[in-house]
């Protein structure tokens, strides 16, 4: 009896009806292609050999040929592995799971055999070695990436196949190689005791088989979720114990400055016309790294045209991009489209970046990558995204940069951040970022100090001005504020929407007159 060469054993034998048809064909038509030997072992033709033995017609001298006696050219070098792969991939219709099993075996071949790859025409001859007067590819092992590419499967499938080979019972491995069980399903079974694997394979009940796989997967998912929760709580404890407060979660919505093509026609919809903006260099220069814990996650808002700048800022702050979710501005009335040069924008991006070792959400607990919520006021973000962050990291200390309002358990910083102690604003004294600076960006658009009047007087001036259609320039002169700061104050008072500003102004004026009358 002849042995099978290890390279030939990369591929499964044919069984059942397919083998019976092969036996019948050879019995009727004889052997059409010789069995190829390498070092006295069958390199190609195991199934033909089995058929001849079954027919009691095998003749070694007539039915075989040695691999070294085959004809090869420099364009097709004498590489038994490349030859076997080519023969089988063209000859057989293997499923993805079967190809993944071949790739997994391929990736375990030890270094010291010829390379898988033919010599490209533009490579120097140093990539070849001389052996017996012939040029043979230099030797090295086969990587998992190479194996996956060769067999046209994903690396994930190869990893699954490798687990099946290493941990699975022989019957489970054979079932995958025969194409009876998908490698992804077999991976779930491979973690079970081998006796249980055998019992499930022999039961021939797919429903029971997949029920066990689902149960085992659910159990492992629950265990991973529990481990993740413990790790997140431990990480939170370490961060809160630091001598100077550092944050495990930073949620930022920078005041991006987007320059329109035309300041005459496009500035009315630009961010500068709604709130103070900052140059990219100023945003990048913020000492966000100084308030970030060693293990920290950054959630950073960006618009489509500002995506390159947002990634630049993320890197400058010391974070590596990981993923993102999309706020699709859709409500009961459908998608709410804005403006844009290439497309009318109906979404914004919430980028995720990390530094250090941050625990990712447990499998099955992730939010969708697209979240619908109606559009809000200019630059305002739905609370749902902060709630998402809280669900992912309930224990880590958190800060929101450019915050509009306080959230329980969060610290806040920014021009619109809450400015009373009861609203939980971080003072930032040791962090490099100060809480709610009066002029955070050194921009002439930011609020100027007012010495003669308090905030209520400024609000009254703006309310009265809007009621009588005063110009922004006049209100700037009366309050000492910049253009965007006046608009921001008006927005807080509910005066920024042109369709509602007069009604809101009259309502505010009535309230102010009542307060003045009561004070008198």
PDB file of N, CA, C and O in Angstrom, residues 232 235 239 245-254 283 286-301 313-314 316-320 350-355 358 385-386 388-390 392-393 395-403 407 409-414 426 431-433:
ATOM      1  N   UNK A 232     -14.337  47.207  33.090  1.00  0.00           N
ATOM      2  CA  UNK A 232     -14.695  48.622  32.983  1.00  0.00           C
ATOM      3  C   UNK A 232     -14.797  49.249  34.369  1.00  0.00           C
ATOM      4  O   UNK A 232     -14.347  50.380  34.596  1.00  0.00           O
ATOM      5  N   UNK A 235     -11.249  49.674  35.799  1.00  0.00           N
ATOM      6  CA  UNK A 235     -10.585  50.792  35.138  1.00  0.00           C
ATOM      7  C   UNK A 235     -11.106  52.115  35.682  1.00  0.00           C
ATOM      8  O   UNK A 235     -10.340  53.050  35.917  1.00  0.00           O
ATOM      9  N   UNK A 239      -8.909  55.140  37.575  1.00  0.00           N
ATOM     10  CA  UNK A 239      -8.861  56.506  37.057  1.00  0.00           C
ATOM     11  C   UNK A 239      -9.355  57.506  38.090  1.00  0.00           C
ATOM     12  O   UNK A 239      -8.802  58.596  38.224  1.00  0.00           O
ATOM     13  N   UNK A 245      -7.434  64.685  38.627  1.00  0.00           N
ATOM     14  CA  UNK A 245      -8.502  63.981  37.932  1.00  0.00           C
ATOM     15  C   UNK A 245      -8.213  63.816  36.451  1.00  0.00           C
ATOM     16  O   UNK A 245      -7.851  64.760  35.760  1.00  0.00           O
ATOM     17  N   UNK A 246      -8.369  62.616  36.002  1.00  0.00           N
ATOM     18  CA  UNK A 246      -8.239  62.305  34.591  1.00  0.00           C
ATOM     19  C   UNK A 246      -9.516  61.587  34.165  1.00  0.00           C
ATOM     20  O   UNK A 246     -10.197  60.979  34.964  1.00  0.00           O
ATOM     21  N   UNK A 247      -9.792  61.646  32.873  1.00  0.00           N
ATOM     22  CA  UNK A 247     -11.056  61.133  32.375  1.00  0.00           C
ATOM     23  C   UNK A 247     -10.843  59.902  31.506  1.00  0.00           C
ATOM     24  O   UNK A 247      -9.926  59.863  30.680  1.00  0.00           O
ATOM     25  N   UNK A 248     -11.710  58.927  31.707  1.00  0.00           N
ATOM     26  CA  UNK A 248     -11.692  57.742  30.855  1.00  0.00           C
ATOM     27  C   UNK A 248     -12.528  57.921  29.610  1.00  0.00           C
ATOM     28  O   UNK A 248     -12.392  57.179  28.644  1.00  0.00           O
ATOM     29  N   UNK A 249     -13.413  58.937  29.611  1.00  0.00           N
ATOM     30  CA  UNK A 249     -14.269  59.243  28.460  1.00  0.00           C
ATOM     31  C   UNK A 249     -14.217  60.745  28.209  1.00  0.00           C
ATOM     32  O   UNK A 249     -14.445  61.547  29.130  1.00  0.00           O
ATOM     33  N   UNK A 250     -13.902  61.122  26.984  1.00  0.00           N
ATOM     34  CA  UNK A 250     -13.922  62.525  26.565  1.00  0.00           C
ATOM     35  C   UNK A 250     -14.854  62.629  25.364  1.00  0.00           C
ATOM     36  O   UNK A 250     -14.684  61.933  24.360  1.00  0.00           O
ATOM     37  N   UNK A 251     -15.851  63.478  25.494  1.00  0.00           N
ATOM     38  CA  UNK A 251     -16.890  63.665  24.466  1.00  0.00           C
ATOM     39  C   UNK A 251     -16.747  65.101  23.962  1.00  0.00           C
ATOM     40  O   UNK A 251     -16.933  66.042  24.723  1.00  0.00           O
ATOM     41  N   UNK A 252     -16.404  65.272  22.698  1.00  0.00           N
ATOM     42  CA  UNK A 252     -16.047  66.598  22.195  1.00  0.00           C
ATOM     43  C   UNK A 252     -16.804  66.941  20.924  1.00  0.00           C
ATOM     44  O   UNK A 252     -16.987  66.099  20.044  1.00  0.00           O
ATOM     45  N   UNK A 253     -17.222  68.184  20.859  1.00  0.00           N
ATOM     46  CA  UNK A 253     -17.892  68.730  19.675  1.00  0.00           C
ATOM     47  C   UNK A 253     -17.233  70.070  19.344  1.00  0.00           C
ATOM     48  O   UNK A 253     -17.777  71.130  19.636  1.00  0.00           O
ATOM     49  N   UNK A 254     -16.042  70.042  18.745  1.00  0.00           N
ATOM     50  CA  UNK A 254     -15.297  71.282  18.513  1.00  0.00           C
ATOM     51  C   UNK A 254     -16.062  72.274  17.641  1.00  0.00           C
ATOM     52  O   UNK A 254     -16.895  71.895  16.809  1.00  0.00           O
ATOM     53  N   UNK A 283      -7.629  74.349  17.837  1.00  0.00           N
ATOM     54  CA  UNK A 283      -8.293  73.150  18.362  1.00  0.00           C
ATOM     55  C   UNK A 283      -7.270  72.043  18.604  1.00  0.00           C
ATOM     56  O   UNK A 283      -7.301  71.357  19.635  1.00  0.00           O
ATOM     57  N   UNK A 286      -5.125  72.330  21.907  1.00  0.00           N
ATOM     58  CA  UNK A 286      -5.705  72.166  23.240  1.00  0.00           C
ATOM     59  C   UNK A 286      -5.091  70.963  23.953  1.00  0.00           C
ATOM     60  O   UNK A 286      -4.873  69.915  23.350  1.00  0.00           O
ATOM     61  N   UNK A 287      -4.861  71.126  25.242  1.00  0.00           N
ATOM     62  CA  UNK A 287      -4.176  70.099  26.006  1.00  0.00           C
ATOM     63  C   UNK A 287      -5.147  69.014  26.465  1.00  0.00           C
ATOM     64  O   UNK A 287      -5.266  68.711  27.664  1.00  0.00           O
ATOM     65  N   UNK A 288      -5.826  68.415  25.521  1.00  0.00           N
ATOM     66  CA  UNK A 288      -6.775  67.354  25.849  1.00  0.00           C
ATOM     67  C   UNK A 288      -6.042  66.148  26.425  1.00  0.00           C
ATOM     68  O   UNK A 288      -6.539  65.473  27.336  1.00  0.00           O
ATOM     69  N   UNK A 289      -4.839  65.882  25.925  1.00  0.00           N
ATOM     70  CA  UNK A 289      -4.068  64.754  26.439  1.00  0.00           C
ATOM     71  C   UNK A 289      -3.798  64.892  27.933  1.00  0.00           C
ATOM     72  O   UNK A 289      -3.646  63.896  28.646  1.00  0.00           O
ATOM     73  N   UNK A 290      -3.751  66.141  28.429  1.00  0.00           N
ATOM     74  CA  UNK A 290      -3.456  66.370  29.845  1.00  0.00           C
ATOM     75  C   UNK A 290      -4.597  65.949  30.755  1.00  0.00           C
ATOM     76  O   UNK A 290      -4.391  65.723  31.951  1.00  0.00           O
ATOM     77  N   UNK A 291      -5.820  65.854  30.225  1.00  0.00           N
ATOM     78  CA  UNK A 291      -6.951  65.435  31.058  1.00  0.00           C
ATOM     79  C   UNK A 291      -7.387  64.010  30.740  1.00  0.00           C
ATOM     80  O   UNK A 291      -8.340  63.510  31.328  1.00  0.00           O
ATOM     81  N   UNK A 292      -6.701  63.371  29.801  1.00  0.00           N
ATOM     82  CA  UNK A 292      -7.058  62.005  29.404  1.00  0.00           C
ATOM     83  C   UNK A 292      -6.305  60.996  30.259  1.00  0.00           C
ATOM     84  O   UNK A 292      -5.096  61.125  30.472  1.00  0.00           O
ATOM     85  N   UNK A 293      -7.008  59.997  30.760  1.00  0.00           N
ATOM     86  CA  UNK A 293      -6.361  58.911  31.478  1.00  0.00           C
ATOM     87  C   UNK A 293      -5.507  58.101  30.500  1.00  0.00           C
ATOM     88  O   UNK A 293      -5.637  58.221  29.275  1.00  0.00           O
ATOM     89  N   UNK A 294      -4.622  57.272  31.054  1.00  0.00           N
ATOM     90  CA  UNK A 294      -3.773  56.451  30.178  1.00  0.00           C
ATOM     91  C   UNK A 294      -4.622  55.559  29.284  1.00  0.00           C
ATOM     92  O   UNK A 294      -4.271  55.301  28.138  1.00  0.00           O
ATOM     93  N   UNK A 295      -5.728  55.076  29.823  1.00  0.00           N
ATOM     94  CA  UNK A 295      -6.680  54.275  29.044  1.00  0.00           C
ATOM     95  C   UNK A 295      -7.944  55.116  28.885  1.00  0.00           C
ATOM     96  O   UNK A 295      -8.709  55.288  29.837  1.00  0.00           O
ATOM     97  N   UNK A 296      -8.162  55.641  27.699  1.00  0.00           N
ATOM     98  CA  UNK A 296      -9.216  56.638  27.498  1.00  0.00           C
ATOM     99  C   UNK A 296      -9.826  56.482  26.113  1.00  0.00           C
ATOM    100  O   UNK A 296      -9.155  56.082  25.152  1.00  0.00           O
ATOM    101  N   UNK A 297     -11.126  56.801  26.018  1.00  0.00           N
ATOM    102  CA  UNK A 297     -11.814  56.769  24.737  1.00  0.00           C
ATOM    103  C   UNK A 297     -12.327  58.171  24.422  1.00  0.00           C
ATOM    104  O   UNK A 297     -12.824  58.871  25.304  1.00  0.00           O
ATOM    105  N   UNK A 298     -12.159  58.563  23.168  1.00  0.00           N
ATOM    106  CA  UNK A 298     -12.600  59.878  22.691  1.00  0.00           C
ATOM    107  C   UNK A 298     -13.744  59.697  21.711  1.00  0.00           C
ATOM    108  O   UNK A 298     -13.642  58.936  20.743  1.00  0.00           O
ATOM    109  N   UNK A 299     -14.842  60.403  21.967  1.00  0.00           N
ATOM    110  CA  UNK A 299     -15.958  60.474  21.024  1.00  0.00           C
ATOM    111  C   UNK A 299     -15.954  61.884  20.450  1.00  0.00           C
ATOM    112  O   UNK A 299     -16.155  62.869  21.171  1.00  0.00           O
ATOM    113  N   UNK A 300     -15.690  61.998  19.157  1.00  0.00           N
ATOM    114  CA  UNK A 300     -15.440  63.294  18.524  1.00  0.00           C
ATOM    115  C   UNK A 300     -16.404  63.519  17.369  1.00  0.00           C
ATOM    116  O   UNK A 300     -16.438  62.741  16.410  1.00  0.00           O
ATOM    117  N   UNK A 301     -17.188  64.611  17.449  1.00  0.00           N
ATOM    118  CA  UNK A 301     -18.127  64.932  16.376  1.00  0.00           C
ATOM    119  C   UNK A 301     -17.408  65.550  15.178  1.00  0.00           C
ATOM    120  O   UNK A 301     -16.458  66.320  15.343  1.00  0.00           O
ATOM    121  N   UNK A 313      -7.189  66.253  14.296  1.00  0.00           N
ATOM    122  CA  UNK A 313      -7.336  66.660  15.693  1.00  0.00           C
ATOM    123  C   UNK A 313      -7.245  65.443  16.615  1.00  0.00           C
ATOM    124  O   UNK A 313      -6.576  65.479  17.658  1.00  0.00           O
ATOM    125  N   UNK A 314      -7.916  64.367  16.243  1.00  0.00           N
ATOM    126  CA  UNK A 314      -7.889  63.160  17.064  1.00  0.00           C
ATOM    127  C   UNK A 314      -6.453  62.683  17.280  1.00  0.00           C
ATOM    128  O   UNK A 314      -6.055  62.341  18.407  1.00  0.00           O
ATOM    129  N   UNK A 316      -3.719  64.527  16.998  1.00  0.00           N
ATOM    130  CA  UNK A 316      -2.986  65.542  17.756  1.00  0.00           C
ATOM    131  C   UNK A 316      -3.267  65.444  19.251  1.00  0.00           C
ATOM    132  O   UNK A 316      -2.419  65.756  20.076  1.00  0.00           O
ATOM    133  N   UNK A 317      -4.477  65.017  19.586  1.00  0.00           N
ATOM    134  CA  UNK A 317      -4.838  64.853  21.003  1.00  0.00           C
ATOM    135  C   UNK A 317      -4.342  63.534  21.570  1.00  0.00           C
ATOM    136  O   UNK A 317      -4.542  63.255  22.755  1.00  0.00           O
ATOM    137  N   UNK A 318      -3.735  62.697  20.732  1.00  0.00           N
ATOM    138  CA  UNK A 318      -3.136  61.461  21.224  1.00  0.00           C
ATOM    139  C   UNK A 318      -4.004  60.233  21.139  1.00  0.00           C
ATOM    140  O   UNK A 318      -3.795  59.258  21.859  1.00  0.00           O
ATOM    141  N   UNK A 319      -4.989  60.233  20.218  1.00  0.00           N
ATOM    142  CA  UNK A 319      -5.898  59.099  20.095  1.00  0.00           C
ATOM    143  C   UNK A 319      -5.773  58.470  18.709  1.00  0.00           C
ATOM    144  O   UNK A 319      -5.476  59.166  17.731  1.00  0.00           O
ATOM    145  N   UNK A 320      -6.026  57.176  18.658  1.00  0.00           N
ATOM    146  CA  UNK A 320      -6.007  56.433  17.389  1.00  0.00           C
ATOM    147  C   UNK A 320      -7.445  56.127  16.974  1.00  0.00           C
ATOM    148  O   UNK A 320      -8.228  55.613  17.774  1.00  0.00           O
ATOM    149  N   UNK A 350     -19.933  60.670  14.389  1.00  0.00           N
ATOM    150  CA  UNK A 350     -19.355  60.631  15.726  1.00  0.00           C
ATOM    151  C   UNK A 350     -18.209  59.622  15.690  1.00  0.00           C
ATOM    152  O   UNK A 350     -18.418  58.412  15.652  1.00  0.00           O
ATOM    153  N   UNK A 351     -16.978  60.153  15.643  1.00  0.00           N
ATOM    154  CA  UNK A 351     -15.792  59.319  15.531  1.00  0.00           C
ATOM    155  C   UNK A 351     -15.400  58.770  16.902  1.00  0.00           C
ATOM    156  O   UNK A 351     -15.601  59.421  17.928  1.00  0.00           O
ATOM    157  N   UNK A 352     -14.820  57.593  16.897  1.00  0.00           N
ATOM    158  CA  UNK A 352     -14.349  56.964  18.134  1.00  0.00           C
ATOM    159  C   UNK A 352     -12.857  56.710  18.006  1.00  0.00           C
ATOM    160  O   UNK A 352     -12.405  56.104  17.034  1.00  0.00           O
ATOM    161  N   UNK A 353     -12.097  57.184  18.997  1.00  0.00           N
ATOM    162  CA  UNK A 353     -10.664  56.950  19.052  1.00  0.00           C
ATOM    163  C   UNK A 353     -10.268  56.527  20.452  1.00  0.00           C
ATOM    164  O   UNK A 353     -10.954  56.854  21.426  1.00  0.00           O
ATOM    165  N   UNK A 354      -9.170  55.810  20.567  1.00  0.00           N
ATOM    166  CA  UNK A 354      -8.734  55.341  21.883  1.00  0.00           C
ATOM    167  C   UNK A 354      -7.250  55.586  22.083  1.00  0.00           C
ATOM    168  O   UNK A 354      -6.492  55.754  21.123  1.00  0.00           O
ATOM    169  N   UNK A 355      -6.863  55.612  23.341  1.00  0.00           N
ATOM    170  CA  UNK A 355      -5.451  55.558  23.736  1.00  0.00           C
ATOM    171  C   UNK A 355      -5.353  54.550  24.868  1.00  0.00           C
ATOM    172  O   UNK A 355      -6.273  54.416  25.690  1.00  0.00           O
ATOM    173  N   UNK A 358      -8.534  50.295  26.189  1.00  0.00           N
ATOM    174  CA  UNK A 358      -9.919  50.608  26.509  1.00  0.00           C
ATOM    175  C   UNK A 358     -10.781  49.381  26.196  1.00  0.00           C
ATOM    176  O   UNK A 358     -10.629  48.769  25.136  1.00  0.00           O
ATOM    177  N   UNK A 385     -26.852  60.262  22.063  1.00  0.00           N
ATOM    178  CA  UNK A 385     -25.467  59.848  21.877  1.00  0.00           C
ATOM    179  C   UNK A 385     -24.701  59.866  23.200  1.00  0.00           C
ATOM    180  O   UNK A 385     -23.834  59.020  23.435  1.00  0.00           O
ATOM    181  N   UNK A 386     -25.013  60.842  24.058  1.00  0.00           N
ATOM    182  CA  UNK A 386     -24.429  60.833  25.396  1.00  0.00           C
ATOM    183  C   UNK A 386     -24.931  59.619  26.173  1.00  0.00           C
ATOM    184  O   UNK A 386     -24.185  58.996  26.942  1.00  0.00           O
ATOM    185  N   UNK A 388     -25.739  56.788  24.831  1.00  0.00           N
ATOM    186  CA  UNK A 388     -24.988  55.661  24.270  1.00  0.00           C
ATOM    187  C   UNK A 388     -23.657  55.518  24.995  1.00  0.00           C
ATOM    188  O   UNK A 388     -23.259  54.407  25.382  1.00  0.00           O
ATOM    189  N   UNK A 389     -22.950  56.637  25.173  1.00  0.00           N
ATOM    190  CA  UNK A 389     -21.648  56.611  25.833  1.00  0.00           C
ATOM    191  C   UNK A 389     -21.799  56.128  27.273  1.00  0.00           C
ATOM    192  O   UNK A 389     -20.996  55.325  27.770  1.00  0.00           O
ATOM    193  N   UNK A 390     -22.836  56.603  27.950  1.00  0.00           N
ATOM    194  CA  UNK A 390     -23.083  56.180  29.329  1.00  0.00           C
ATOM    195  C   UNK A 390     -23.377  54.681  29.407  1.00  0.00           C
ATOM    196  O   UNK A 390     -22.971  54.013  30.365  1.00  0.00           O
ATOM    197  N   UNK A 392     -22.194  52.407  27.348  1.00  0.00           N
ATOM    198  CA  UNK A 392     -20.932  51.706  27.114  1.00  0.00           C
ATOM    199  C   UNK A 392     -20.009  51.789  28.335  1.00  0.00           C
ATOM    200  O   UNK A 392     -19.311  50.838  28.663  1.00  0.00           O
ATOM    201  N   UNK A 393     -19.963  52.964  28.960  1.00  0.00           N
ATOM    202  CA  UNK A 393     -19.012  53.207  30.042  1.00  0.00           C
ATOM    203  C   UNK A 393     -19.720  53.848  31.239  1.00  0.00           C
ATOM    204  O   UNK A 393     -19.583  55.048  31.487  1.00  0.00           O
ATOM    205  N   UNK A 395     -19.222  53.629  34.384  1.00  0.00           N
ATOM    206  CA  UNK A 395     -18.427  53.936  35.565  1.00  0.00           C
ATOM    207  C   UNK A 395     -17.258  54.884  35.319  1.00  0.00           C
ATOM    208  O   UNK A 395     -16.775  55.523  36.252  1.00  0.00           O
ATOM    209  N   UNK A 396     -16.773  54.958  34.091  1.00  0.00           N
ATOM    210  CA  UNK A 396     -15.590  55.782  33.823  1.00  0.00           C
ATOM    211  C   UNK A 396     -15.905  57.260  34.036  1.00  0.00           C
ATOM    212  O   UNK A 396     -16.989  57.735  33.688  1.00  0.00           O
ATOM    213  N   UNK A 397     -14.968  58.028  34.601  1.00  0.00           N
ATOM    214  CA  UNK A 397     -15.176  59.478  34.722  1.00  0.00           C
ATOM    215  C   UNK A 397     -15.235  60.119  33.337  1.00  0.00           C
ATOM    216  O   UNK A 397     -14.436  59.797  32.462  1.00  0.00           O
ATOM    217  N   UNK A 398     -16.188  61.033  33.161  1.00  0.00           N
ATOM    218  CA  UNK A 398     -16.474  61.582  31.831  1.00  0.00           C
ATOM    219  C   UNK A 398     -16.435  63.104  31.857  1.00  0.00           C
ATOM    220  O   UNK A 398     -16.803  63.735  32.854  1.00  0.00           O
ATOM    221  N   UNK A 399     -16.047  63.686  30.748  1.00  0.00           N
ATOM    222  CA  UNK A 399     -16.120  65.127  30.543  1.00  0.00           C
ATOM    223  C   UNK A 399     -16.615  65.401  29.135  1.00  0.00           C
ATOM    224  O   UNK A 399     -16.268  64.678  28.192  1.00  0.00           O
ATOM    225  N   UNK A 400     -17.442  66.428  29.005  1.00  0.00           N
ATOM    226  CA  UNK A 400     -17.925  66.858  27.692  1.00  0.00           C
ATOM    227  C   UNK A 400     -17.293  68.200  27.372  1.00  0.00           C
ATOM    228  O   UNK A 400     -17.414  69.157  28.134  1.00  0.00           O
ATOM    229  N   UNK A 401     -16.594  68.265  26.256  1.00  0.00           N
ATOM    230  CA  UNK A 401     -15.985  69.509  25.797  1.00  0.00           C
ATOM    231  C   UNK A 401     -16.965  70.220  24.864  1.00  0.00           C
ATOM    232  O   UNK A 401     -17.599  69.586  24.033  1.00  0.00           O
ATOM    233  N   UNK A 402     -17.050  71.530  24.993  1.00  0.00           N
ATOM    234  CA  UNK A 402     -18.028  72.330  24.256  1.00  0.00           C
ATOM    235  C   UNK A 402     -19.448  71.911  24.646  1.00  0.00           C
ATOM    236  O   UNK A 402     -20.350  71.801  23.812  1.00  0.00           O
ATOM    237  N   UNK A 403     -19.641  71.683  25.941  1.00  0.00           N
ATOM    238  CA  UNK A 403     -20.942  71.256  26.448  1.00  0.00           C
ATOM    239  C   UNK A 403     -21.945  72.401  26.393  1.00  0.00           C
ATOM    240  O   UNK A 403     -21.600  73.564  26.565  1.00  0.00           O
ATOM    241  N   UNK A 407     -24.913  67.236  32.504  1.00  0.00           N
ATOM    242  CA  UNK A 407     -25.460  65.893  32.585  1.00  0.00           C
ATOM    243  C   UNK A 407     -24.994  65.308  33.912  1.00  0.00           C
ATOM    244  O   UNK A 407     -23.822  65.429  34.258  1.00  0.00           O
ATOM    245  N   UNK A 409     -23.264  63.253  36.550  1.00  0.00           N
ATOM    246  CA  UNK A 409     -22.112  62.376  36.479  1.00  0.00           C
ATOM    247  C   UNK A 409     -21.045  62.812  35.494  1.00  0.00           C
ATOM    248  O   UNK A 409     -19.995  62.180  35.394  1.00  0.00           O
ATOM    249  N   UNK A 410     -21.295  63.899  34.777  1.00  0.00           N
ATOM    250  CA  UNK A 410     -20.330  64.409  33.805  1.00  0.00           C
ATOM    251  C   UNK A 410     -19.751  65.729  34.301  1.00  0.00           C
ATOM    252  O   UNK A 410     -20.430  66.509  34.950  1.00  0.00           O
ATOM    253  N   UNK A 411     -18.499  65.985  33.920  1.00  0.00           N
ATOM    254  CA  UNK A 411     -17.948  67.328  34.014  1.00  0.00           C
ATOM    255  C   UNK A 411     -18.102  67.982  32.648  1.00  0.00           C
ATOM    256  O   UNK A 411     -18.329  67.299  31.643  1.00  0.00           O
ATOM    257  N   UNK A 412     -18.013  69.323  32.628  1.00  0.00           N
ATOM    258  CA  UNK A 412     -18.267  70.037  31.374  1.00  0.00           C
ATOM    259  C   UNK A 412     -17.284  71.182  31.208  1.00  0.00           C
ATOM    260  O   UNK A 412     -16.792  71.759  32.177  1.00  0.00           O
ATOM    261  N   UNK A 413     -17.021  71.503  29.945  1.00  0.00           N
ATOM    262  CA  UNK A 413     -16.120  72.611  29.605  1.00  0.00           C
ATOM    263  C   UNK A 413     -16.567  73.213  28.285  1.00  0.00           C
ATOM    264  O   UNK A 413     -17.044  72.499  27.407  1.00  0.00           O
ATOM    265  N   UNK A 414     -16.426  74.540  28.147  1.00  0.00           N
ATOM    266  CA  UNK A 414     -16.735  75.184  26.875  1.00  0.00           C
ATOM    267  C   UNK A 414     -17.453  76.496  27.061  1.00  0.00           C
ATOM    268  O   UNK A 414     -17.907  76.848  28.158  1.00  0.00           O
ATOM    269  N   UNK A 426     -16.554  71.147  35.860  1.00  0.00           N
ATOM    270  CA  UNK A 426     -15.198  70.892  36.334  1.00  0.00           C
ATOM    271  C   UNK A 426     -14.382  72.178  36.260  1.00  0.00           C
ATOM    272  O   UNK A 426     -14.419  72.882  35.260  1.00  0.00           O
ATOM    273  N   UNK A 431      -5.705  70.689  34.776  1.00  0.00           N
ATOM    274  CA  UNK A 431      -5.829  69.832  33.606  1.00  0.00           C
ATOM    275  C   UNK A 431      -5.265  70.413  32.334  1.00  0.00           C
ATOM    276  O   UNK A 431      -5.067  69.706  31.367  1.00  0.00           O
ATOM    277  N   UNK A 432      -4.995  71.693  32.303  1.00  0.00           N
ATOM    278  CA  UNK A 432      -4.564  72.298  31.051  1.00  0.00           C
ATOM    279  C   UNK A 432      -5.721  72.805  30.241  1.00  0.00           C
ATOM    280  O   UNK A 432      -5.541  73.491  29.261  1.00  0.00           O
ATOM    281  N   UNK A 433      -6.963  72.447  30.597  1.00  0.00           N
ATOM    282  CA  UNK A 433      -8.162  72.989  29.969  1.00  0.00           C
ATOM    283  C   UNK A 433      -8.985  73.613  31.068  1.00  0.00           C
ATOM    284  O   UNK A 433      -9.330  72.959  32.046  1.00  0.00           O
TER     285      UNK A 433
END
